[in-house]
Coordinates of C-alpha atoms and ligand atoms in Angstrom, one line a residue:
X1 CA -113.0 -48.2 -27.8
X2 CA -116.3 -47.2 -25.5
X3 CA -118.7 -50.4 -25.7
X4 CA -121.7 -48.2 -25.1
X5 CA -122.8 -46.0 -28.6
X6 CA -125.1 -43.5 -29.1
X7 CA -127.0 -42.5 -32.5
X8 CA -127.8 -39.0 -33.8
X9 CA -130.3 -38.9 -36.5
X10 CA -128.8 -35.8 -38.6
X11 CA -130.8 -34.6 -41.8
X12 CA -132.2 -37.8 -42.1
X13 CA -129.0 -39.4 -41.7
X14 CA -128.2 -41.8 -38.3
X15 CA -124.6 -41.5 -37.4
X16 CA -122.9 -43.6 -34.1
X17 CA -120.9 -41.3 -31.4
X18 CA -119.3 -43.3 -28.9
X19 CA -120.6 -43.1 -25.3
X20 CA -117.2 -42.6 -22.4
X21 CA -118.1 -43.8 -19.0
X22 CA -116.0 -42.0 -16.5
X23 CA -115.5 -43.5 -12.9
X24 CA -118.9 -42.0 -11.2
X25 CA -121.5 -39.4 -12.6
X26 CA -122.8 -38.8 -16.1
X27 CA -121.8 -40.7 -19.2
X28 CA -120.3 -38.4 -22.2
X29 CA -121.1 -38.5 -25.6
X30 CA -118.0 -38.4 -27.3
X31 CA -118.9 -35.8 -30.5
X32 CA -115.5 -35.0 -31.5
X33 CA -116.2 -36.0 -34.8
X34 CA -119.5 -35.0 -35.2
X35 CA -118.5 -32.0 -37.4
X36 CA -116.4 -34.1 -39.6
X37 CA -119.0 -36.6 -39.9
X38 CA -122.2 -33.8 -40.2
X39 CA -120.6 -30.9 -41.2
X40 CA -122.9 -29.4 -38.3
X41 CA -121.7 -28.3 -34.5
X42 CA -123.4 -28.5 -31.2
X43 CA -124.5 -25.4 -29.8
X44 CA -124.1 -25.0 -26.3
X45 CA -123.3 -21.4 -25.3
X46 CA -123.2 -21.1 -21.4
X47 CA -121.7 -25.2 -22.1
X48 CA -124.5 -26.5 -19.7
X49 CA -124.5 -29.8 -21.5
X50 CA -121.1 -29.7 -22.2
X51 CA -117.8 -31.6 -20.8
X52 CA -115.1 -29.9 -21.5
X53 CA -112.6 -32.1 -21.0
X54 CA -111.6 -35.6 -18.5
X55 CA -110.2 -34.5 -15.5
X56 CA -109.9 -37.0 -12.0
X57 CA -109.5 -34.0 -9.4
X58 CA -113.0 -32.7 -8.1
X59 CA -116.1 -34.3 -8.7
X60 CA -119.9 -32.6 -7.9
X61 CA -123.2 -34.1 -8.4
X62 CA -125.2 -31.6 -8.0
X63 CA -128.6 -32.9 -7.4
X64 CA -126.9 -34.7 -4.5
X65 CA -124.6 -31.5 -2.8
X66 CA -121.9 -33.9 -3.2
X67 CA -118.1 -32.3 -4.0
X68 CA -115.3 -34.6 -3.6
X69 CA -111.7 -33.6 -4.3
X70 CA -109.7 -36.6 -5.4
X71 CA -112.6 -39.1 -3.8
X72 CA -112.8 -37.4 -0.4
X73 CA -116.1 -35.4 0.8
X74 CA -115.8 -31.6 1.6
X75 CA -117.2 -31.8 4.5
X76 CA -114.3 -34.6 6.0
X77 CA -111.2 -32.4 4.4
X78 CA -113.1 -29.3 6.1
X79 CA -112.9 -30.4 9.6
X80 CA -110.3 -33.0 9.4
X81 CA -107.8 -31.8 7.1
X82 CA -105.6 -28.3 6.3
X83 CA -105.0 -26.7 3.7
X84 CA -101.6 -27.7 2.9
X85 CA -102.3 -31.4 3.1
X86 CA -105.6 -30.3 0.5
X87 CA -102.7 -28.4 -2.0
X88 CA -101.1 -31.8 -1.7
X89 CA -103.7 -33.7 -2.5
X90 CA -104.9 -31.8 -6.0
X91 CA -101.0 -31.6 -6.7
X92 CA -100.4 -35.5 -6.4
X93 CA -103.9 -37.4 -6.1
X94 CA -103.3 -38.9 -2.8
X95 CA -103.4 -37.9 0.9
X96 CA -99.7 -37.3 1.9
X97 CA -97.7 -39.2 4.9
X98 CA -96.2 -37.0 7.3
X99 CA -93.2 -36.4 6.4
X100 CA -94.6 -36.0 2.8
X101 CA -96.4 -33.2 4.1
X102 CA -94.6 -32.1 6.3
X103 CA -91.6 -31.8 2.9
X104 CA -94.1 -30.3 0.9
X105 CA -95.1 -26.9 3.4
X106 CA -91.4 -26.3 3.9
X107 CA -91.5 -26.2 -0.3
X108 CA -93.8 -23.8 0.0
X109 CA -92.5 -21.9 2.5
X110 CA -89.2 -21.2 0.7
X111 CA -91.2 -19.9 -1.8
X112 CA -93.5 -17.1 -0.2
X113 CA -91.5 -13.8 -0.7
X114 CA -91.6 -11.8 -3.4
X115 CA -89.0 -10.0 -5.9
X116 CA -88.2 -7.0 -4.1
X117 CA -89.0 -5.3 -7.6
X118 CA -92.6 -6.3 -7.2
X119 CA -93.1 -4.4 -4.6
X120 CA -92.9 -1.3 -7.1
X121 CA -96.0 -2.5 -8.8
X122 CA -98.1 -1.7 -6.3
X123 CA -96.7 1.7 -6.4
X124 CA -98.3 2.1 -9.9
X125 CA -102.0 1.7 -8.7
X126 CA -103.8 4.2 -6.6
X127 CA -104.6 3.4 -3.0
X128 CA -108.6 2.9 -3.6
X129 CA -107.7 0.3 -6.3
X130 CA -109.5 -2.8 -6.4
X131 CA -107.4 -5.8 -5.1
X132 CA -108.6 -8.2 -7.8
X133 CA -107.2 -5.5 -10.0
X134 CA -104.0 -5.5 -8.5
X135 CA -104.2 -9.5 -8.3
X136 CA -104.6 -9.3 -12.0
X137 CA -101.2 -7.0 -12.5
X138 CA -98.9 -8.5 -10.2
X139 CA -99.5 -11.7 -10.7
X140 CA -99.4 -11.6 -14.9
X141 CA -96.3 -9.6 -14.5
X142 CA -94.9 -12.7 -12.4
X143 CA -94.2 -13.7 -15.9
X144 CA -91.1 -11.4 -16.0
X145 CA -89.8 -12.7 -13.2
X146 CA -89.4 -16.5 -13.8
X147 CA -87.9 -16.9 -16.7
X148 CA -86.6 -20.4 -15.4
X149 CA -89.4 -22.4 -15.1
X150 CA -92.0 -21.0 -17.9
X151 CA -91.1 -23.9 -20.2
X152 CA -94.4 -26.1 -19.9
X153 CA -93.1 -29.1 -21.5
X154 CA -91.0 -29.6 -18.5
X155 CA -92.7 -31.1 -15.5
X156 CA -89.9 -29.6 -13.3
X157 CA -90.9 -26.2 -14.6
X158 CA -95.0 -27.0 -14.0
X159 CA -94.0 -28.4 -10.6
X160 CA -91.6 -25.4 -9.1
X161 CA -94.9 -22.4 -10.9
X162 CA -97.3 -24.6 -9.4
X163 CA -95.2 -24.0 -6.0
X164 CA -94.5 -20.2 -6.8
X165 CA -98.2 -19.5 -7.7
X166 CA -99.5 -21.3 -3.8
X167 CA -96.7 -19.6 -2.0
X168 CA -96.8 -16.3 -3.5
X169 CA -100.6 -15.4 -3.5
X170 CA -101.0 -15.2 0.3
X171 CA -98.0 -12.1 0.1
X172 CA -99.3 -10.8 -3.0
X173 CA -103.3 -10.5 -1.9
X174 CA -102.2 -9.2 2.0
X175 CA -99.7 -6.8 0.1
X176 CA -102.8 -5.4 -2.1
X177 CA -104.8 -5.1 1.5
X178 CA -101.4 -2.7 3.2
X179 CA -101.1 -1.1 -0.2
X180 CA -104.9 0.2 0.6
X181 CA -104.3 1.3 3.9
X182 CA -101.3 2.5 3.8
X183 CA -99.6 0.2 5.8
X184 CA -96.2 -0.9 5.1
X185 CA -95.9 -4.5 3.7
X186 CA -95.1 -7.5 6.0
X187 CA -92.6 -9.8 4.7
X188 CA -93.5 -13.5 5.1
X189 CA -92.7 -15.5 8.5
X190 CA -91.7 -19.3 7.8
X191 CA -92.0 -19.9 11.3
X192 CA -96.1 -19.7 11.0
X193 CA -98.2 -22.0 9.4
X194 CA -99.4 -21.0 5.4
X195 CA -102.5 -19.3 6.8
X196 CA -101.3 -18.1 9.9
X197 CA -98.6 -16.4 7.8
X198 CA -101.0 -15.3 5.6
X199 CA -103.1 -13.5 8.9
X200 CA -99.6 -11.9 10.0
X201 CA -98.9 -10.1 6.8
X202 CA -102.6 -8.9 6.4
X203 CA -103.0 -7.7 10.0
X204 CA -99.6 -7.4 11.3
X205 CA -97.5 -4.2 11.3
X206 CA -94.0 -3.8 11.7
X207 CA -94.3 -1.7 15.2
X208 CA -96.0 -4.9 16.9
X209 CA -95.6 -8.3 17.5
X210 CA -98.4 -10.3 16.0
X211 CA -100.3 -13.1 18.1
X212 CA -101.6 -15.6 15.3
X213 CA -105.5 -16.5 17.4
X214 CA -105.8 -20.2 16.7
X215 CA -109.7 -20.1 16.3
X216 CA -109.1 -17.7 13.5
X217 CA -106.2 -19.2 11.8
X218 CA -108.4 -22.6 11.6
X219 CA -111.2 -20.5 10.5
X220 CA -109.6 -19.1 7.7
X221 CA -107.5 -22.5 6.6
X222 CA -111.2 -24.2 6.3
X223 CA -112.4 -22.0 4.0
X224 CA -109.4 -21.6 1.8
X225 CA -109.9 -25.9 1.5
X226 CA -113.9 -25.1 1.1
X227 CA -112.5 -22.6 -1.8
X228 CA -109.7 -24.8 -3.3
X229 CA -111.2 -26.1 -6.8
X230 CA -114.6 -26.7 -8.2
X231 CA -114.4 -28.8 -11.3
X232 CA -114.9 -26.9 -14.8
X233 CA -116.1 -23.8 -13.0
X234 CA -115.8 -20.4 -15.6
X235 CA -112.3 -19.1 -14.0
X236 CA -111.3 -22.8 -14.0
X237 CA -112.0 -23.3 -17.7
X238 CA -110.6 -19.7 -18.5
X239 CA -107.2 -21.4 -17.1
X240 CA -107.7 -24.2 -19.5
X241 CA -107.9 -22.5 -22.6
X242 CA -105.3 -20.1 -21.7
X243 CA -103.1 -22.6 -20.8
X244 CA -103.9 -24.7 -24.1
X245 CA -102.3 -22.1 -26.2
X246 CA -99.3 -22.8 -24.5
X247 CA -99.5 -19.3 -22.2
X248 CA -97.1 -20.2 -19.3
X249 CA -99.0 -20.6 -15.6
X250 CA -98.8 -17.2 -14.2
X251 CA -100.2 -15.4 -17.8
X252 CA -102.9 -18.1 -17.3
X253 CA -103.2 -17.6 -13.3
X254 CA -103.9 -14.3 -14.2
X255 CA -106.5 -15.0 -16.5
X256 CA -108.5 -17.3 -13.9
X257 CA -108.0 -14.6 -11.6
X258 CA -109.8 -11.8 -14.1
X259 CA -112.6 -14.2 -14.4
X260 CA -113.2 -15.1 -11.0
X261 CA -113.8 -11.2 -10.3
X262 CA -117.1 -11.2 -12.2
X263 CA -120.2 -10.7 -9.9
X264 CA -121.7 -13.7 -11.2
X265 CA -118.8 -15.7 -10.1
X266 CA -116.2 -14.8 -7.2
X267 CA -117.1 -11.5 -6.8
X268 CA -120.7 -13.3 -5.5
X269 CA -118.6 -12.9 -1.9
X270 CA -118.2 -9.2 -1.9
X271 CA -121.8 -8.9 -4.0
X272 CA -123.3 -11.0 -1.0
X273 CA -122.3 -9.1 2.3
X274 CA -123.1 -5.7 0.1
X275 CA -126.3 -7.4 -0.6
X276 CA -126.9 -8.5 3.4
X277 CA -126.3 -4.7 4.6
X278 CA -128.1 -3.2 2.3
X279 CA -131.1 -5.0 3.0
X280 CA -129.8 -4.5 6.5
X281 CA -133.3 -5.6 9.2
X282 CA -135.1 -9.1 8.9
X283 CA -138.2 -7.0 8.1
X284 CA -137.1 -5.3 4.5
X285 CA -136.6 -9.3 3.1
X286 CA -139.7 -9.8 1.8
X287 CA -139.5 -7.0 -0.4
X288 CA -135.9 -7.8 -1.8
X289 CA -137.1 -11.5 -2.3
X290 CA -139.9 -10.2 -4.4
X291 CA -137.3 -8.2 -6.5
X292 CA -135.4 -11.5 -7.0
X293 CA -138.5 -13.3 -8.1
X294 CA -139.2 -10.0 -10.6
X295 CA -137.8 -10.9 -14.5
X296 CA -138.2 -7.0 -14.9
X297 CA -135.8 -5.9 -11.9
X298 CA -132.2 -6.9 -12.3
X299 CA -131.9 -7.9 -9.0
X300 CA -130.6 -11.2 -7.6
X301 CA -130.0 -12.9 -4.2
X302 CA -126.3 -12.8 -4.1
X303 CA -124.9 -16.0 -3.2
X304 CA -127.9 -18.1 -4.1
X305 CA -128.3 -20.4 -7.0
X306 CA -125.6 -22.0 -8.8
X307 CA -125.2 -23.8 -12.2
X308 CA -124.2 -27.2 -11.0
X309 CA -125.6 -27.5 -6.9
X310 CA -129.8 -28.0 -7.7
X311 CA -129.4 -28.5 -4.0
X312 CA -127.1 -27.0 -1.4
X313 CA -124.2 -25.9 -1.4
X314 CA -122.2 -28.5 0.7
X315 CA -119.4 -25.9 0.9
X316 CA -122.4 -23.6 2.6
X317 CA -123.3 -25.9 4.9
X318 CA -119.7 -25.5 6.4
X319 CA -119.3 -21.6 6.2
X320 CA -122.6 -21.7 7.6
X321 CA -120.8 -23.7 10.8
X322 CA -118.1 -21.4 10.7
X323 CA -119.9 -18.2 11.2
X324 CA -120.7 -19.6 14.8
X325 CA -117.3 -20.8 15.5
X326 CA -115.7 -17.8 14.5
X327 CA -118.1 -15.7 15.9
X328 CA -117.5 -17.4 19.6
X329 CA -113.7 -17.1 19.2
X330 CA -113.4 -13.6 18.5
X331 CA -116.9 -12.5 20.9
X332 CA -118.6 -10.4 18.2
X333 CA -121.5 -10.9 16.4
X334 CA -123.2 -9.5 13.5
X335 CA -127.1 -8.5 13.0
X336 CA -126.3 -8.9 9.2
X337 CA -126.0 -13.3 9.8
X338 CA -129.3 -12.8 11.7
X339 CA -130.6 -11.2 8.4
X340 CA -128.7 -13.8 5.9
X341 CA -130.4 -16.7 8.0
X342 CA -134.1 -15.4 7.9
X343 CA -133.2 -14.8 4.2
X344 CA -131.9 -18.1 3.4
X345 CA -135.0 -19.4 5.6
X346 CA -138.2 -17.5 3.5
X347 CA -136.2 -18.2 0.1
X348 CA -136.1 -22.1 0.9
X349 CA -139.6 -21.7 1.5
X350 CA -140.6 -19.7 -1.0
X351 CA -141.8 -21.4 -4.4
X352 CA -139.9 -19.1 -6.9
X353 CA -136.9 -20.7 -5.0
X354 CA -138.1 -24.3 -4.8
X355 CA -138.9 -24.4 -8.3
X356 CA -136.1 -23.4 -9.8
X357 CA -134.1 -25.1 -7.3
X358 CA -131.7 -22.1 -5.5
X359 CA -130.2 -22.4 -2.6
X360 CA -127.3 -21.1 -1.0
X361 CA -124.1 -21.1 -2.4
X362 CA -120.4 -21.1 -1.3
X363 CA -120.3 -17.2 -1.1
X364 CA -123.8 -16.4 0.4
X365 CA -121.7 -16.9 4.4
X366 CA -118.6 -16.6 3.8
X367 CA -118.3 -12.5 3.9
X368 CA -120.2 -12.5 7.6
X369 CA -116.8 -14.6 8.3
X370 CA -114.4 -12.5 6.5
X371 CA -115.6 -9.5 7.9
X372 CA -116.1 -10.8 11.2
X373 CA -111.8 -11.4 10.7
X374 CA -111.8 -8.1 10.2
X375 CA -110.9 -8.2 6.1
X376 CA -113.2 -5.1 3.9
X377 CA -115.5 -6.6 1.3
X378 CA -113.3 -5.6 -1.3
X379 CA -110.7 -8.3 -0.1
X380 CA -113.3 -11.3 -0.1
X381 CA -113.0 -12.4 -3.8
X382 CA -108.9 -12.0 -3.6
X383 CA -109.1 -14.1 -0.7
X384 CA -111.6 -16.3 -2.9
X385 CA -108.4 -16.1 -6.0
X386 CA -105.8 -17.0 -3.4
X387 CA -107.6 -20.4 -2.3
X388 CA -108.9 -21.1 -5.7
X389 CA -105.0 -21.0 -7.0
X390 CA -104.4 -24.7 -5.9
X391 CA -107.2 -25.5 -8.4
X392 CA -106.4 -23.9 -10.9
X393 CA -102.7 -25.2 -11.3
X394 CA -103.4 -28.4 -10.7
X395 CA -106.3 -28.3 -13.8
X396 CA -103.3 -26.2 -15.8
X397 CA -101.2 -29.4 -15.1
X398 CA -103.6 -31.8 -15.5
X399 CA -104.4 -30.5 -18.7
X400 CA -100.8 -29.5 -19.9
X401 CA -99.4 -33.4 -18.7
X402 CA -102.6 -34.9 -21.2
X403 CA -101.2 -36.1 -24.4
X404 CA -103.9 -35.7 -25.9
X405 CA -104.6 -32.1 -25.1
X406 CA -104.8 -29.7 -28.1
X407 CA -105.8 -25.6 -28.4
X408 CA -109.3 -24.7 -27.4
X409 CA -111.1 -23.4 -30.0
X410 CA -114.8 -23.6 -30.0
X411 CA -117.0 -22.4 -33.6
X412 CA -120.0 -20.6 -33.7
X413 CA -123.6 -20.3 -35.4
X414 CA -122.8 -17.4 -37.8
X415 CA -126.4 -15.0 -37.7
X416 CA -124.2 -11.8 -39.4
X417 CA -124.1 -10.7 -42.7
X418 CA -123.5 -13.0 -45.8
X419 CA -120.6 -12.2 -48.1
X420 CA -121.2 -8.3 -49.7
X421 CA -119.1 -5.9 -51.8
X422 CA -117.1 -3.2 -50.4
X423 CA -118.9 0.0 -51.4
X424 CA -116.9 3.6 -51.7
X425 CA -118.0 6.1 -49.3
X426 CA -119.3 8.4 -52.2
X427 CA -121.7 5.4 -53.7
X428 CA -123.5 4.2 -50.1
Ligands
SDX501 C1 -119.5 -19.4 -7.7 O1 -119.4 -22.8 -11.3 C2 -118.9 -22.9 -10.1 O2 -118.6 -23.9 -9.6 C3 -118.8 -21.5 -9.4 C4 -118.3 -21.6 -7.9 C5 -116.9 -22.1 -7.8 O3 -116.6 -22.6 -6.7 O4 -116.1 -21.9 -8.7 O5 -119.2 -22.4 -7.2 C6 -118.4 -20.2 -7.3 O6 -119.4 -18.7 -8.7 C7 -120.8 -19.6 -7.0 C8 -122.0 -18.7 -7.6 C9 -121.8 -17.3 -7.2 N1 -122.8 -16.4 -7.9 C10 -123.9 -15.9 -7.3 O7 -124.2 -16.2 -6.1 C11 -124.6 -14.9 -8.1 C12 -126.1 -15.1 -8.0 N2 -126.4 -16.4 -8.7 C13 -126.8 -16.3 -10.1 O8 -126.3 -15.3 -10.8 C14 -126.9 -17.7 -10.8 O9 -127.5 -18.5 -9.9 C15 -125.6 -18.3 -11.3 C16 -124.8 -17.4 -12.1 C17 -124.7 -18.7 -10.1 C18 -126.0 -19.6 -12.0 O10 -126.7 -19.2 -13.1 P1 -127.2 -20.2 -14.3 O11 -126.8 -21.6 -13.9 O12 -126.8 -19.6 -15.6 O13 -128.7 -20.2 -14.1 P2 -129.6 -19.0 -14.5 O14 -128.9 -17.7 -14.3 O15 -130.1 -19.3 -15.9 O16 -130.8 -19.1 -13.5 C19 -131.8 -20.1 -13.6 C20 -133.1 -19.3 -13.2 C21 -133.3 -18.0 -13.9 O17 -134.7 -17.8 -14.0 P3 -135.4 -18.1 -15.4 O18 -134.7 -17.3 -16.5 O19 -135.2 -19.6 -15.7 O20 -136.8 -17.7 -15.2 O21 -133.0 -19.0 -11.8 C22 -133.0 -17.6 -11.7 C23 -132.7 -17.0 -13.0 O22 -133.3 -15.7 -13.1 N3 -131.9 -17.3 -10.7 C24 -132.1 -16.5 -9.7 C25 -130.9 -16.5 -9.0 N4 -130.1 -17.4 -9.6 C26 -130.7 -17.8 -10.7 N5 -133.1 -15.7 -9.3 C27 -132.9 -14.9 -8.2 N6 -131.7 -14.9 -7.5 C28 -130.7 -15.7 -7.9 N7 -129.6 -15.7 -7.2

């Protein structure tokens, strides 16, 4: 029983809701029977002042910058820790010993190839299709393929998807890049790391051998941990109530990956970099900062703003680092970072910004990087889905392993019509 209450005066009417304390961050009001007890609902339509559930896997305060996963800071798991040990760490709420992790990557590992069937689907798309079209496909029809462990209820079952979904989505995403070039498809090699695997079956071809740069690969394994899970986030939550109907993991994979595509959301990446060429010299940013600040122009900076970080982006400040490092390691650069720091620069200066408290988000760097790798824009938010798939299984299984969990399904305010009579065609 919480200790704390809080009162809602309804109609006249006071009624106590208990307040929940969680281990750091806001307080919740616990209105679950508000309804019962008012016979009104909230309203809350983007959910900005709602929680929608308890969950102990990533925390942000976003006044602060401050994303933890499981307790620890982005910023130390960036530089200090891979992804791997980060996949282990959502999956089982603790940093793993070695030989814990070094059990869990060979897991993986044996899990990385695909049906040989699967490799039809991509046969079915046409060569410009998006990736995070194809993502969508082959990854829903994953369902057909695991008949063996789609029964929820059995934490085996969670546990052996949850493995199939992080080893599968490097093949599937670098299969979707050969599939629009027309290269053939790499099949996985064990002997590399996750993401150095991942590297050899995206720019590998069967004619050479592949040299795995170091630089790169660590490049890469950083932001796949900056990318891994972000709390209640929209593809997050679309997973959630996916998976609360019962859907099994890949259907509901599959419906975090659709979500994640929207511009507002994952697709910021590729939105971002399109954004940075376009406006292409320092001297044309004044005038596309003025068309962000315009309510009458559609216009926005890609990968600024966010609904949770009223500060920056921590995960920013670390793709921000890795431009350089990456940039070093492969001796290129790119006018276009010139142009996204001078941007980020006059927007944290500029009123419009400070007021309404944007600043640059997880996407606004990381395309210079991706590009720099050599990936097309059009890869960036598959790259984004591939990371983000640690998160999103281990919300599925935090969710599916609550007792308490039940079906999403929110009400509305009705503003339609009130009950009418049907009228026959020849009387209207
Ligand atoms: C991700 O939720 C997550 O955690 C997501 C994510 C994750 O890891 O899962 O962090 C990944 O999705 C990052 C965000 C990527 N999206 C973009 O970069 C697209 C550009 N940003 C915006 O579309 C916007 O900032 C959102 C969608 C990210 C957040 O929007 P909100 O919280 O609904 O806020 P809002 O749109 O109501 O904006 C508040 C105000 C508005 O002005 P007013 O109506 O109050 O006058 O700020 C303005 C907006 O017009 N505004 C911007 C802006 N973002 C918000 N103005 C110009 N440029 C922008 N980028």
């Amino acid at each position: 029983m919480a200790d704390k209450q809080s009162q809602l005066n309804v109609g006249g009417e006071a009624f106590d809701f208990p307040v929940l304390e969680g281990s750091t961050g806001p307080d919740v009001v616990d209105i679950r029977k508000l309804y019962g007890s008012t016979g009104k609902f909230t309203f809350d339509p983007g959910y900005k002042s709602t929680a929608s559930c308890e969950s102990a896997l990533t925390y942000i305060d976003g006044a602060e910058g401050i994303l933890l996963h499981r307790g620890y800071p982005i910023g130390q798991l960036a530089e200090q820790s891979s992804f791997m040990e980060v996949c282990y760490l959502m999956l089982n709420g603790e940093l793993p010993q070695q030989q814990e992790l070094d059990d869990f990557s060979w897991t993986i590992s044996r899990h990385t190839m695909l049906h040989e069937q699967l490799a039809s689907f991509y046969k079915g798309f046409r060569r410009d299709a998006h990736p995070m079209a194809i993502m969508c496909g082959v990854v829903g029809a994953l369902s057909a393929f695991y008949h063996d462990s789609t029964d929820i209820s059995d934490p085996e079952h969670r546990k052996i998807s949850s493995h199939r979904l992080i080893a599968k989505m490097p093949t599937i995403a670098a299969m979707a890049y050969k599939f629009s070039i027309g290269q053939p498809f790499m099949y996985p090699d064990n002997s590399l790391s996750y993401t150095g695997n991942f590297l050899r079956m995206t720019f590998g071809v069967p004619a050479e051998r592949y040299e795995v740069v170091p630089a790169v690969e660590k490049a890469m394994d950083r932001i796949f941990i900056l990318h891994a899970d972000h709390e209640q986030n929209a593809s997050t939550s679309t997973v959630r109530l996916a998976g609360s109907s019962g859907a099994n993991p890949f259907a509901c994979i599959a419906a975090g990956i659709a979500c994640l595509w929207g511009p507002a959301h994952g697709g910021a990446n590729e939105s971002a970099l399109n954004m940075l060429r376009e406006i292409g010299t320092p001297d044309r940013i004044p005038h596309y900062i003025e068309r962000a600040k315009d309510k009458n122009d559609p216009f926005r900076l890609m990968g600024f703003g966010h609904r949770v970080y009223k500060n920056y982006d921590p995960r920013a400040t670390v793709m921000q680092k890795t431009v350089r490092e990456v940039f070093e390691a492969l001796n290129v650069t790119d006018p276009v970072f010139e142009t996204a720091l001078q941007l980020e620069e006059m927007a944290l200066n500029d009123p419009y910004f400070q007021e309404k408290k944007l600043f640059p988000n997880v996407d606004f760097y990381s395309g210079v990087i991706l590009s720099a790798i050599g990936f097309p824009t059009t890869m960036f938010t598959a790259l984004f889905a591939l990371a983000r798939t640690v998160g999103w299984v281990a919300q599925w299984n935090e969710m599916i392993s609550d007792p308490g969990q039940v079906i999403g399904r929110p009400r509305q305010l009705y503003t339609g019509p009130t009950q009418r009579d049907y009228v026959p065609v020849d009387q209207r």
